[in-house]
Coordinates of C-alpha atoms and ligand atoms in Angstrom, one line a residue:
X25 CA -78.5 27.2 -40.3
X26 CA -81.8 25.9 -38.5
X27 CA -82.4 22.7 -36.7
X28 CA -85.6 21.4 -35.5
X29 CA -84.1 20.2 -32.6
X30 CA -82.0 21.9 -29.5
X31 CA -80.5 20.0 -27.1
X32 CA -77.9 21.1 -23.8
X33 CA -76.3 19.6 -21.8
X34 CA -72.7 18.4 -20.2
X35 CA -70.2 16.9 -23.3
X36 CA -67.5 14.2 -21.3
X37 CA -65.8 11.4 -22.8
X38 CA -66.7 8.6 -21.5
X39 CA -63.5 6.5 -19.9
X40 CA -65.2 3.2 -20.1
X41 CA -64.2 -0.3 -18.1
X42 CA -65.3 -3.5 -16.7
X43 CA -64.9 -3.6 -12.7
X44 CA -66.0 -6.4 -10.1
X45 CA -67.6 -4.9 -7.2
X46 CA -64.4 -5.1 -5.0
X47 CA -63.5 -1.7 -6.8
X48 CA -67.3 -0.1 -6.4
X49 CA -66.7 -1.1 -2.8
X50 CA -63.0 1.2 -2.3
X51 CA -64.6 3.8 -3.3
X52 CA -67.9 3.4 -2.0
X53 CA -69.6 3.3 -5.0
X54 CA -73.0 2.1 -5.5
X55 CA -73.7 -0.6 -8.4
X56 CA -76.2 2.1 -10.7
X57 CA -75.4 4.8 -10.0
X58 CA -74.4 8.8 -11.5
X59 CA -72.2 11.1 -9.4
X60 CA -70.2 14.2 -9.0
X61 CA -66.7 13.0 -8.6
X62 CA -65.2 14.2 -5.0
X63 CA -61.6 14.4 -4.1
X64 CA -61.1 11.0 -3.0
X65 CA -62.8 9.6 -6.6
X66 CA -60.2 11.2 -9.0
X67 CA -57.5 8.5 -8.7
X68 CA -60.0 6.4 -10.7
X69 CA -59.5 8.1 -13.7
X70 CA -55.6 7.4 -14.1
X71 CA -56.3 3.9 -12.6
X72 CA -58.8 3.1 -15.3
X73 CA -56.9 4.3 -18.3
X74 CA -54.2 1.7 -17.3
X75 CA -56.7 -1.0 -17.6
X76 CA -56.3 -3.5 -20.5
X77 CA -59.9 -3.2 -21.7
X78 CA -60.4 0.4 -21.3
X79 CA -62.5 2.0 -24.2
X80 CA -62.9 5.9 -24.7
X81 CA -66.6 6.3 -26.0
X82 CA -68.2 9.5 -26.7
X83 CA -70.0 10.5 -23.4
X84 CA -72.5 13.5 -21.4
X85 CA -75.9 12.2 -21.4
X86 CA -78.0 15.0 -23.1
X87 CA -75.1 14.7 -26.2
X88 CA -75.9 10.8 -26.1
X89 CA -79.6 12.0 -27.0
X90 CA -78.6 14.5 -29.0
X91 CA -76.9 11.6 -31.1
X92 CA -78.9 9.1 -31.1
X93 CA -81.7 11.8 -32.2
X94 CA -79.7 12.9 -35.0
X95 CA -79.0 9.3 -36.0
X96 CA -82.5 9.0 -36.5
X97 CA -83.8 12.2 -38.0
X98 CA -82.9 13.5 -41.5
X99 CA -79.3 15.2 -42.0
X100 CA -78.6 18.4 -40.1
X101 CA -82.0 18.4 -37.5
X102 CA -80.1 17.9 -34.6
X103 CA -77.5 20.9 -32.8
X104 CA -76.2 20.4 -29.0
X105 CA -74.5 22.7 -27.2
X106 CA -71.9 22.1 -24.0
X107 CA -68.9 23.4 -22.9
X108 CA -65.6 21.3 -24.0
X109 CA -61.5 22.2 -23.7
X110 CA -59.1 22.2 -26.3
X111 CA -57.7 18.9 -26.4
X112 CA -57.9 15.5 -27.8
X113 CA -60.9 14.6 -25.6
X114 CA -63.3 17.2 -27.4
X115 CA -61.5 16.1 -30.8
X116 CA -62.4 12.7 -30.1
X117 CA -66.3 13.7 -29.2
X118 CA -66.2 16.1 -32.2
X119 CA -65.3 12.4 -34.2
X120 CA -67.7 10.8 -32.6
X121 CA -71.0 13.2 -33.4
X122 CA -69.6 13.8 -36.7
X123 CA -70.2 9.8 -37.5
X124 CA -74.0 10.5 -36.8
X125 CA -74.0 13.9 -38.4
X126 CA -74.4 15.7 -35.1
X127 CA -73.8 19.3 -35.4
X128 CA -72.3 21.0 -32.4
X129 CA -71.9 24.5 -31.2
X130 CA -69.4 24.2 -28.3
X131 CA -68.4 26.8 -26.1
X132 CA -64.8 26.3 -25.4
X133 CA -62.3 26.9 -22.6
X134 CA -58.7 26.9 -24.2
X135 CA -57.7 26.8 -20.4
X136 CA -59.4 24.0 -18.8
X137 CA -59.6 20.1 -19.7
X138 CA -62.6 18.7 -21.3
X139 CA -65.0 16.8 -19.4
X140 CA -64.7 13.0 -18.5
X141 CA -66.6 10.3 -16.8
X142 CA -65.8 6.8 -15.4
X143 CA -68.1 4.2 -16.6
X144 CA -67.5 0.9 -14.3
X145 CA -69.7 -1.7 -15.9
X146 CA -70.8 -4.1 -13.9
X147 CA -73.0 -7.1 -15.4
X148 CA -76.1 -4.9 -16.3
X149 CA -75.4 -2.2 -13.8
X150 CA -73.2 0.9 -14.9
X151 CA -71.8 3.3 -12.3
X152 CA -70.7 6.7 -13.1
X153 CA -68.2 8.7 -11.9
X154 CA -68.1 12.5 -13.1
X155 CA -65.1 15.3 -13.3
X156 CA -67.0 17.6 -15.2
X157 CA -64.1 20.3 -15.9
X158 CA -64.9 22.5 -19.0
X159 CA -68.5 21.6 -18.8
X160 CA -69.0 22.9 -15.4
X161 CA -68.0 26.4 -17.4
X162 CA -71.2 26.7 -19.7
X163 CA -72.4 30.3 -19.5
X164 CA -75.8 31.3 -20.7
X165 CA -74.2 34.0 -23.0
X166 CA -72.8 31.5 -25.3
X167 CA -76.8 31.1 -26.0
X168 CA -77.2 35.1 -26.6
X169 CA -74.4 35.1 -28.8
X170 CA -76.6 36.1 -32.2
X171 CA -75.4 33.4 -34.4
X172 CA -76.4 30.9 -31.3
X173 CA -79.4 32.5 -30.3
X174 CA -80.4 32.6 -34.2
X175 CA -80.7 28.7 -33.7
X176 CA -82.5 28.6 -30.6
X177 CA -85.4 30.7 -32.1
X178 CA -85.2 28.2 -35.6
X179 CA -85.5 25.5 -33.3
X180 CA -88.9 24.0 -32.7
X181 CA -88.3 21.1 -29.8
X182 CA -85.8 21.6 -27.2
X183 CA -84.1 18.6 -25.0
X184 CA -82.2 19.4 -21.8
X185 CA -80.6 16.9 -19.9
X186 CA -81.1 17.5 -15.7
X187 CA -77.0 17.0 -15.5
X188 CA -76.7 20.5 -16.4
X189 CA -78.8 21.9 -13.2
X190 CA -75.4 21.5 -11.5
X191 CA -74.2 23.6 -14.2
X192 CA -76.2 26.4 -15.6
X193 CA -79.9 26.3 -14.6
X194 CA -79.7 30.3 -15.7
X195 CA -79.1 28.7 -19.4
X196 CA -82.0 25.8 -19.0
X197 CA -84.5 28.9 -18.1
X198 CA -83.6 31.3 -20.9
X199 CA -84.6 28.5 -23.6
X200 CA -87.2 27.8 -20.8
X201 CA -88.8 30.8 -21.4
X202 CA -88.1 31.2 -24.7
X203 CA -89.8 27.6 -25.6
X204 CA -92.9 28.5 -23.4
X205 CA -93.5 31.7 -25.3
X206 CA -93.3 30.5 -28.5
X207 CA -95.2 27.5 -27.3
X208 CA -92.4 25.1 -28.5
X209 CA -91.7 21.4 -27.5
X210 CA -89.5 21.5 -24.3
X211 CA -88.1 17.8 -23.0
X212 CA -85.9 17.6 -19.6
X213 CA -84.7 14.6 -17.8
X214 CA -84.3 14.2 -14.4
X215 CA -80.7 12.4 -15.6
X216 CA -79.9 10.7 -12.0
X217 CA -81.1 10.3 -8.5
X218 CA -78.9 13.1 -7.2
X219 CA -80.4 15.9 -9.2
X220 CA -84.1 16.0 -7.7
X221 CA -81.7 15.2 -4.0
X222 CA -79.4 17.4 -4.4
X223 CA -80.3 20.4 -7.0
X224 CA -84.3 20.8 -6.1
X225 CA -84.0 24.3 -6.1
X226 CA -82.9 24.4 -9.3
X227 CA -85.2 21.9 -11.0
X228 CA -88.1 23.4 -8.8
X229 CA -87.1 26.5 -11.1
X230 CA -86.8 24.8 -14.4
X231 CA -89.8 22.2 -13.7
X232 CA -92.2 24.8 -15.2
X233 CA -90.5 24.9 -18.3
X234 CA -91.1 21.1 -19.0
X235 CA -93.9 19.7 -21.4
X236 CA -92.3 16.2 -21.1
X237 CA -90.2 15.0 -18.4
X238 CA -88.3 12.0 -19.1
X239 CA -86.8 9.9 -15.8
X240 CA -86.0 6.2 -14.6
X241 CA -87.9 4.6 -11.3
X242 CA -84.9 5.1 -9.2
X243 CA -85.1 9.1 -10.4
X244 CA -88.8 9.1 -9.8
X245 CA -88.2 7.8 -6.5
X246 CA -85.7 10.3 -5.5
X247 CA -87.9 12.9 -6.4
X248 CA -90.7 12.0 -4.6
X249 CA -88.9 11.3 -1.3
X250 CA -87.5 14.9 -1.7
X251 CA -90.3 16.5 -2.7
X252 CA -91.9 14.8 0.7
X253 CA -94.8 13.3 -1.6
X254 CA -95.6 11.0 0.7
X255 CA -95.8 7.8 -2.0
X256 CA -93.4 5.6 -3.7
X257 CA -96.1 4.2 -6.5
X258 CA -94.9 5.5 -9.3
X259 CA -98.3 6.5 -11.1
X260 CA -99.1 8.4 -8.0
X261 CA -95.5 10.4 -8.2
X262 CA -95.7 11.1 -12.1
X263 CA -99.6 12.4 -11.4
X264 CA -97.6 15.0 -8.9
X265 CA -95.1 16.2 -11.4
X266 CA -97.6 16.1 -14.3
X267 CA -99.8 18.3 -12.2
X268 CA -96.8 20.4 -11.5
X269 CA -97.5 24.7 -12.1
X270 CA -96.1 24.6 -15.9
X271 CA -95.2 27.9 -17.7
X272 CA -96.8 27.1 -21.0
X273 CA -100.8 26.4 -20.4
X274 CA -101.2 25.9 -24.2
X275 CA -100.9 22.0 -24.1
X276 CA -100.6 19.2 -21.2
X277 CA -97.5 17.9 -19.5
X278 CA -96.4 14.2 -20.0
X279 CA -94.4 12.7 -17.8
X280 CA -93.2 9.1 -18.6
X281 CA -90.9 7.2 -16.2
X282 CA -89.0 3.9 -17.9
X283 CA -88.8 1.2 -15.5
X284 CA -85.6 -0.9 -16.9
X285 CA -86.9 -4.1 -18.6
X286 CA -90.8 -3.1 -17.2
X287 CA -93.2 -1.1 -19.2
X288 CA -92.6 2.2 -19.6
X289 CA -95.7 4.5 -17.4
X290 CA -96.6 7.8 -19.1
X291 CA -98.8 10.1 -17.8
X292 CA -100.1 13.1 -19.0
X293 CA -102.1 16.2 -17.2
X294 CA -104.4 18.8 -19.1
X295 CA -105.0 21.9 -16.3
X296 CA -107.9 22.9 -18.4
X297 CA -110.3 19.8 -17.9
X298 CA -107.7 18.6 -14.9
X299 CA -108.1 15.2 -16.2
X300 CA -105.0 13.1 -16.3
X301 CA -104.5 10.0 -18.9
X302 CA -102.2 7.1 -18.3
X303 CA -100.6 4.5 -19.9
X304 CA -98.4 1.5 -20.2
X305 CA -95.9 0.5 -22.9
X306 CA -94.3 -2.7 -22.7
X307 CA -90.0 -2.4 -24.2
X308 CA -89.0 -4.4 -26.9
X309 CA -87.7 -7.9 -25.9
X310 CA -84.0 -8.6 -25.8
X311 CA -82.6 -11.7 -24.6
X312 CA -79.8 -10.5 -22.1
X313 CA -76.7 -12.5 -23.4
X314 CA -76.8 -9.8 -26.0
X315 CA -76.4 -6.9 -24.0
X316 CA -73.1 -5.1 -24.2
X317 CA -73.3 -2.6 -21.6
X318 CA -76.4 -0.6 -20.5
X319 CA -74.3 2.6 -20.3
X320 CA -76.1 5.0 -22.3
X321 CA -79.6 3.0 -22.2
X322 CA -82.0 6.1 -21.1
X323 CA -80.2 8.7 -22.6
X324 CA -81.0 6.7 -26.2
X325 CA -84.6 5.9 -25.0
X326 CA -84.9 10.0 -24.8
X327 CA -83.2 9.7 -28.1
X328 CA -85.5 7.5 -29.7
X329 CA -88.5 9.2 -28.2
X330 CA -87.3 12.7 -28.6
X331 CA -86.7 11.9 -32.2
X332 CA -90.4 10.8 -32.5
X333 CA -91.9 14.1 -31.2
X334 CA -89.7 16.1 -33.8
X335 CA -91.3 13.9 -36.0
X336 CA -94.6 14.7 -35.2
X337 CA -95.0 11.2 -34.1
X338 CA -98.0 10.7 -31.3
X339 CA -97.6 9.5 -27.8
X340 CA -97.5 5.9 -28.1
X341 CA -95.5 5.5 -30.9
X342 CA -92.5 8.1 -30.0
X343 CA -91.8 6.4 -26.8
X344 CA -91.9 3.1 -28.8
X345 CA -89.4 4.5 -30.9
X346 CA -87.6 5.7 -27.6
X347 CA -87.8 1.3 -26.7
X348 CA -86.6 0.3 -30.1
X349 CA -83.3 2.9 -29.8
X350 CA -82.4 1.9 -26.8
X351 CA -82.3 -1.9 -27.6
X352 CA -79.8 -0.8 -30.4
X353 CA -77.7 1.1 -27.7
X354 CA -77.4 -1.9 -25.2
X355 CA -76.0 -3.8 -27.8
X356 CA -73.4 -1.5 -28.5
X357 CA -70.5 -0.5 -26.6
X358 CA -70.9 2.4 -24.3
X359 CA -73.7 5.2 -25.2
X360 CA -73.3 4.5 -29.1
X361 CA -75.8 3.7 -32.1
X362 CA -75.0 0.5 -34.4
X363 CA -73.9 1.2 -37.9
X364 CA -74.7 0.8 -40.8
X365 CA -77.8 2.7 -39.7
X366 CA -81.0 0.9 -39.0
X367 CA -84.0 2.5 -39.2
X368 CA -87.4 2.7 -37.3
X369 CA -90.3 0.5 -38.0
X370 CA -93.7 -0.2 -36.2
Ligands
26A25 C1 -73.2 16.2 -14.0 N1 -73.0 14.8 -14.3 C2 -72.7 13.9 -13.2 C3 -73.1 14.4 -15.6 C4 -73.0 13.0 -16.0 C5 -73.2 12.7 -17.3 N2 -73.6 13.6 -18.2 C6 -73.7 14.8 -17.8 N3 -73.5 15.2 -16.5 N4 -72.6 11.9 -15.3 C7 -72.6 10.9 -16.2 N5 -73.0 11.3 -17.4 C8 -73.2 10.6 -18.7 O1 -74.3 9.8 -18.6 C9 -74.1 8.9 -19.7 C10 -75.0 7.7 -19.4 O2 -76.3 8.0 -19.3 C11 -72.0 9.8 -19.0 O3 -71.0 10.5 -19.8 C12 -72.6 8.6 -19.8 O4 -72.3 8.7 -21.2

């Protein structure tokens, strides 16, 4: 089997629930935020999931992308792997990327509980709370097994979502490597403000890797204040991480930051003339009594736009596709793609 597209990351089922900001506030939560859970989070889980309105919605933000990606693209382009348990939770993710025609290759631990995340919606504001059990357990030699590895060299884009520094950065560097050598397409996203804070080592190590690196302002931010750059404009930060050493000196880096309901800044960096290019793309208009939740919003912009380079789509137009996808999601509830499917027009 071949797939044009790659994509890694953390599978959870998302455990999904209004709160009011009196139960952000116990567990000193922040409104937007993504997090690791600690000891003191975990009664959340079996708090939520006695809530009235609590909604179980396929979760794991690189398997959101990988989704809405395949949602767009023709039958049988997209394949994620993650690490999952046996149990209804991975049957229930296995449902939900079957309804897109996502094809997975999971790495499973019979022994240990699928992943799980607390969404607590908030107005527009989602904050997440992470146990990420079995997909804390991804190895890199569920890549090198040879029917696995067979579709990592078929594969011609690859999209890895920054969650799974915590995880495996070994795995992120072997398809890395392998992308940068074959001068393929490799995507990561920063994924949330913690990851440049807390796992800089590791992205410092993957960085290289990256010909497009996909984040929000409040990730861009993070970043730059630990990677002492010394500015918080945000076309100054994504000229420092465009200009970043890169492993694969055949083509540019782009990095494109979304700023919510602002235009979207991209800016890209060619070594060879060291000439950078930016630009500014405005999101598609949506009036805000129509938005459902905005849980899931950036992982379907990646979507959208990641969908757009395996396309062979330029610039401009995949990270308008990226806009148009992630409208859709915000409509929907949790990280999910409307059906019947619509489909992509200028
Ligand atoms: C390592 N962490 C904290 C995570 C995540 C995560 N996906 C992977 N790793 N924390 C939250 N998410 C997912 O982000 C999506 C929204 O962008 C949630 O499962 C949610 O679907």
């Amino acid at each position: 089997m071949s797939y044009e597209l790659v994509c890694l990351g953390n599978p959870l089922l998302d455990i999904q629930v209004d709160v009011d900001s009196s139960y952000l506030a116990k567990y000193g939560l922040k409104e937007n935020d993504a997090i690791l859970a600690e000891p003191q989070h975990m009664p959340i889980f079996d708090e939520i999931l006695g809530y009235k309105d609590v909604k179980l919605v396929a979760g794991g933000a690189a398997q959101n992308t990988a989704r809405g990606a395949q949602y767009v693209l023709p039958a049988k382009s997209v394949l994620y792997f993650g690490s999952v348990g046996k149990d209804v939770y991975a049957d229930k993710l296995v449902d939900a990327n079957q309804s897109v025609g996502l094809s997975t290759a999971y790495m499973v631990h019979e022994d240990i509980a699928t992943g799980k995340c607390a969404a607590l919606i908030n107005g527009v504001n989602r904050s997440l709370v992470t146990d990420l059990a079995a997909a804390n357990h991804f190895k890199p030699s569920h890549l090198e097994k040879p029917e696995n590895w067979a579709i990592v060299e078929a594969a011609k884009v690859f999209y890895i979502g920054g969650f799974h520094l915590t995880v495996s950065p070994e795995a992120i560097e072997l398809l890395g490597k392998h992308s940068a050598q074959e001068n393929k397409t490799f995507i990561m996203n920063f994924s949330a403000p913690f990851i440049p804070q807390f796992f800089k080592a590791a992205l410092d190590q993957c960085a290289p890797y990256a010909d497009y690196i996909v984040c929000n302002e409040s990730e861009a931010a993070a970043y730059a204040e630990s990677h002492e750059l010394g500015t918080t404009d945000l076309e100054e930060i994504a000229k420092k991480v465009a200009a970043l050493p890169k492993a694969n000196t055949k083509k540019p880096r782009v990095v494109i930051f979304t700023q919510g309901t602002d235009a979207t800044l991209a800016v890209s960096y060619d070594a060879a003339t060291k000439e950078f290019s930016t630009s500014k793309f405005a999101v598609h208009a949506l009036d805000s009594a129509k938005i459902v939740d905005t849980n899931g919003a950036g992982d379907a912009f990646a979507a959208g736009f990641t969908a757009g380079l395996v396309k062979g789509k330029d610039l401009a137009t995949s990270i308008d596709m990226g806009h148009w996808l992630a409208k859709l999601s915000i409509q929907e509830v949790g990280p999910s793609y409307p059906f019947p499917k619509q489909a992509y027009s200028a």
